[in-house]
CSV table of C-alpha atoms in Angstrom, one decimal:
chain,number,residue,atom,x,y,z
F,1,UNK,CA,14.7,109.8,110.1
F,2,UNK,CA,16.9,109.9,107.0
F,3,UNK,CA,19.2,112.3,108.9
F,4,UNK,CA,19.6,109.7,111.7
F,5,UNK,CA,20.7,107.1,109.2
F,6,UNK,CA,23.3,109.4,107.7
F,7,UNK,CA,24.6,110.3,111.1
F,8,UNK,CA,25.0,106.7,112.2
F,9,UNK,CA,26.6,105.7,108.9
F,10,UNK,CA,29.1,108.6,109.4
F,11,UNK,CA,29.9,107.1,112.9
F,12,UNK,CA,30.6,103.8,111.2
F,13,UNK,CA,32.9,105.6,108.7
F,14,UNK,CA,34.8,107.2,111.6
F,15,UNK,CA,35.7,103.6,112.6
F,16,UNK,CA,36.7,102.6,109.1
F,17,UNK,CA,40.1,101.3,110.1
F,18,UNK,CA,38.5,98.8,112.5
F,19,UNK,CA,35.9,98.0,109.9
F,20,UNK,CA,38.6,97.4,107.2
F,21,UNK,CA,40.5,95.0,109.6
F,22,UNK,CA,37.3,93.0,110.2
F,23,UNK,CA,36.6,92.8,106.5
F,24,UNK,CA,40.2,91.7,105.7
F,25,UNK,CA,40.1,89.1,108.5
F,26,UNK,CA,36.7,87.8,107.2
F,27,UNK,CA,37.9,87.5,103.6
F,28,UNK,CA,41.1,85.9,104.7
F,29,UNK,CA,39.2,83.4,106.7
F,30,UNK,CA,37.0,82.6,103.8
F,31,UNK,CA,39.9,82.2,101.5
F,32,UNK,CA,42.1,80.0,103.6
F,33,UNK,CA,39.5,78.0,105.6
F,34,UNK,CA,37.4,75.1,104.2
F,35,UNK,CA,34.8,75.7,106.9
F,36,UNK,CA,33.1,79.1,106.5
F,37,UNK,CA,30.6,78.6,109.4
F,38,UNK,CA,32.6,80.6,111.9
F,39,UNK,CA,33.0,83.7,109.7
F,40,UNK,CA,29.3,83.5,108.7
F,41,UNK,CA,28.5,84.3,112.3
F,42,UNK,CA,31.5,86.4,113.3
F,43,UNK,CA,31.3,89.2,110.8
F,44,UNK,CA,27.5,90.0,111.1
F,45,UNK,CA,27.8,89.8,114.9
F,46,UNK,CA,30.7,92.3,115.0
F,47,UNK,CA,28.8,94.7,112.7
F,48,UNK,CA,25.7,94.7,114.9
F,49,UNK,CA,27.8,96.1,117.8
F,50,UNK,CA,28.4,99.3,115.8
F,51,UNK,CA,24.9,100.2,117.1
F,52,UNK,CA,26.3,100.4,120.6
F,53,UNK,CA,29.1,102.6,119.3
F,54,UNK,CA,26.6,105.0,117.7
F,55,UNK,CA,24.7,105.3,120.9
F,56,UNK,CA,27.9,106.1,122.7
F,57,UNK,CA,28.7,108.9,120.2
F,58,UNK,CA,25.2,110.3,120.7
F,59,UNK,CA,25.8,110.6,124.4
F,60,UNK,CA,29.1,112.5,124.1
F,61,UNK,CA,29.2,116.2,124.9
F,62,UNK,CA,25.4,116.5,125.6
F,63,UNK,CA,24.7,115.1,122.1
F,64,UNK,CA,21.1,114.2,123.0
F,65,UNK,CA,20.3,117.8,124.0
F,66,UNK,CA,21.3,119.0,120.5
F,67,UNK,CA,19.8,116.0,118.7
F,68,UNK,CA,16.3,116.5,120.0
F,69,UNK,CA,16.3,120.2,119.0
F,70,UNK,CA,16.0,118.8,115.5
F,71,UNK,CA,12.6,117.7,114.0
F,72,UNK,CA,12.8,114.1,115.3
F,73,UNK,CA,11.0,112.5,118.1
F,74,UNK,CA,12.4,110.2,120.8
F,75,UNK,CA,10.4,107.4,119.3
F,76,UNK,CA,12.0,108.1,115.9
F,77,UNK,CA,15.4,107.9,117.5
F,78,UNK,CA,14.8,104.5,119.1
F,79,UNK,CA,13.1,103.0,116.0
F,80,UNK,CA,16.1,104.1,113.9
F,81,UNK,CA,18.6,102.4,116.3
F,82,UNK,CA,16.7,99.1,116.1
F,83,UNK,CA,16.4,99.3,112.3
F,84,UNK,CA,20.1,100.3,112.0
F,85,UNK,CA,21.0,97.2,114.1
F,86,UNK,CA,19.0,94.9,111.8
F,87,UNK,CA,20.5,96.6,108.7
F,88,UNK,CA,24.1,96.0,110.0
F,89,UNK,CA,23.3,92.4,111.1
F,90,UNK,CA,21.6,91.2,107.9
F,91,UNK,CA,23.7,93.4,105.7
F,92,UNK,CA,26.7,91.6,107.2
F,93,UNK,CA,25.1,88.3,106.3
F,94,UNK,CA,24.6,89.4,102.7
F,95,UNK,CA,28.1,90.6,102.3
F,96,UNK,CA,29.5,87.3,103.6
F,97,UNK,CA,27.2,85.5,101.1
F,98,UNK,CA,28.6,87.6,98.2
F,99,UNK,CA,32.2,87.0,99.3
F,100,UNK,CA,31.5,83.3,99.5
F,101,UNK,CA,30.1,83.2,96.0
F,102,UNK,CA,33.0,85.2,94.6
F,103,UNK,CA,35.5,82.8,96.3
F,104,UNK,CA,33.6,79.7,95.3
F,105,UNK,CA,32.9,78.7,98.9
F,106,UNK,CA,29.1,78.3,98.5
F,107,UNK,CA,28.1,75.4,100.8
F,108,UNK,CA,26.4,72.4,99.3
F,109,UNK,CA,23.9,72.0,102.2
F,110,UNK,CA,21.5,74.3,104.0
F,111,UNK,CA,23.1,73.6,107.4
F,112,UNK,CA,25.5,76.5,107.2
F,113,UNK,CA,22.8,79.0,106.3
F,114,UNK,CA,20.5,77.6,108.9
F,115,UNK,CA,23.2,78.1,111.6
F,116,UNK,CA,23.8,81.6,110.3
F,117,UNK,CA,20.2,82.5,110.6
F,118,UNK,CA,20.0,81.1,114.1
F,119,UNK,CA,23.1,83.0,115.2
F,120,UNK,CA,21.7,86.2,113.6
F,121,UNK,CA,18.5,85.7,115.6
F,122,UNK,CA,20.6,85.2,118.7
F,123,UNK,CA,22.4,88.5,118.0
F,124,UNK,CA,19.0,90.2,117.6
F,125,UNK,CA,18.2,88.9,121.1
F,126,UNK,CA,21.5,90.0,122.5
F,127,UNK,CA,21.2,93.5,121.0
F,128,UNK,CA,17.5,93.6,122.2
F,129,UNK,CA,19.0,93.3,125.7
F,130,UNK,CA,21.9,95.7,125.3
F,131,UNK,CA,20.1,98.6,123.6
F,132,UNK,CA,17.6,99.4,126.4
F,133,UNK,CA,20.3,98.9,129.1
F,134,UNK,CA,22.6,101.3,127.2
F,135,UNK,CA,19.8,103.9,126.9
F,136,UNK,CA,18.8,103.5,130.5
F,137,UNK,CA,22.2,103.6,132.2
F,138,UNK,CA,24.5,105.4,129.8
F,139,UNK,CA,28.0,104.4,128.7
F,140,UNK,CA,29.7,104.1,132.1
F,141,UNK,CA,27.0,102.5,134.3
F,142,UNK,CA,25.8,100.2,131.6
F,143,UNK,CA,29.0,98.2,131.4
F,144,UNK,CA,28.5,96.3,134.7
F,145,UNK,CA,24.8,95.9,134.1
F,146,UNK,CA,25.4,94.5,130.6
F,147,UNK,CA,28.0,92.1,131.9
F,148,UNK,CA,25.6,90.7,134.6
F,149,UNK,CA,22.6,90.6,132.3
F,150,UNK,CA,24.4,89.0,129.4
F,151,UNK,CA,25.9,86.4,131.8
F,152,UNK,CA,22.5,85.5,133.0
F,153,UNK,CA,21.2,85.5,129.4
F,154,UNK,CA,23.8,83.0,128.2
F,155,UNK,CA,23.3,80.9,131.2
F,156,UNK,CA,19.6,80.7,130.5
F,157,UNK,CA,20.2,79.9,126.8
F,158,UNK,CA,22.6,77.1,127.9
F,159,UNK,CA,20.0,75.6,130.2
F,160,UNK,CA,17.2,75.9,127.6
F,161,UNK,CA,19.5,74.3,124.9
F,162,UNK,CA,20.0,71.3,127.2
F,163,UNK,CA,16.3,71.0,127.8
F,164,UNK,CA,15.4,71.3,124.1
F,165,UNK,CA,18.2,68.9,123.1
F,166,UNK,CA,16.7,66.2,125.2
F,167,UNK,CA,13.5,66.6,123.1
F,168,UNK,CA,15.4,65.7,119.9
F,169,UNK,CA,13.9,68.6,117.9
F,170,UNK,CA,14.6,68.9,114.2
F,171,UNK,CA,16.8,71.7,112.8
F,172,UNK,CA,13.7,73.2,111.2
F,173,UNK,CA,11.9,73.4,114.6
F,174,UNK,CA,15.1,75.0,116.1
F,175,UNK,CA,15.1,77.6,113.4
F,176,UNK,CA,11.4,78.4,114.1
F,177,UNK,CA,12.1,78.7,117.8
F,178,UNK,CA,15.0,81.2,117.2
F,179,UNK,CA,13.0,83.2,114.8
F,180,UNK,CA,10.0,83.4,117.1
F,181,UNK,CA,12.1,84.4,120.1
F,182,UNK,CA,14.0,87.0,118.2
F,183,UNK,CA,10.8,88.7,116.9
F,184,UNK,CA,9.2,88.7,120.3
F,185,UNK,CA,12.4,89.9,122.0
F,186,UNK,CA,12.8,92.6,119.4
F,187,UNK,CA,9.3,93.9,119.8
F,188,UNK,CA,9.4,93.9,123.6
F,189,UNK,CA,12.8,95.5,123.7
F,190,UNK,CA,11.8,98.3,121.3
F,191,UNK,CA,8.7,99.1,123.4
F,192,UNK,CA,10.7,99.4,126.6
F,193,UNK,CA,13.4,101.4,124.9
F,194,UNK,CA,10.9,104.0,123.7
F,195,UNK,CA,9.5,104.3,127.2
F,196,UNK,CA,13.0,104.7,128.6
F,197,UNK,CA,13.8,107.5,126.1
F,198,UNK,CA,10.5,109.3,126.7
F,199,UNK,CA,11.4,109.5,130.5
F,200,UNK,CA,15.0,110.5,130.1
F,201,UNK,CA,15.9,114.1,131.0
F,202,UNK,CA,18.8,115.9,129.2
């Protein structure tokens, strides 16, 4: 599995120009803005989408056919993608925290970090939807399916938010709900992604 990590990190390196632009925008936003809440969510969310790019690279030129001649199983491949997504997401959160400390932008309250964790959990849910769709339908067909599914997902989240808001739940309860949903969604998604990969023919 170490080889899979090296491969995906090399894919990220191939997109280093885009990565550098995102880093510079993030640092600039932290430097010039008094409110760091936006960049706390923007940077980790963007990083998590590098997982989709890595799957796209694997699909090119019959990449799967070559990949599975190596001593890795299809389950190993799926598990690594989910761990890679989490590493990018939470690694992005850690980088933003370090930059905030260096720039003296550390918030005085826990609200900002609470929002960051909830957004990170939301991105785990989003990626938990996107990864199995991408594995199932491939790069071309998955675009329309992703658009429809994500549209329905965000509509559902909007409706649920209105329902929960009427209950006047505390921020701590909200955080617990997001953490619970992200863990459940992650586990279910990974299970189905493994089944999808086991049934794919290359």
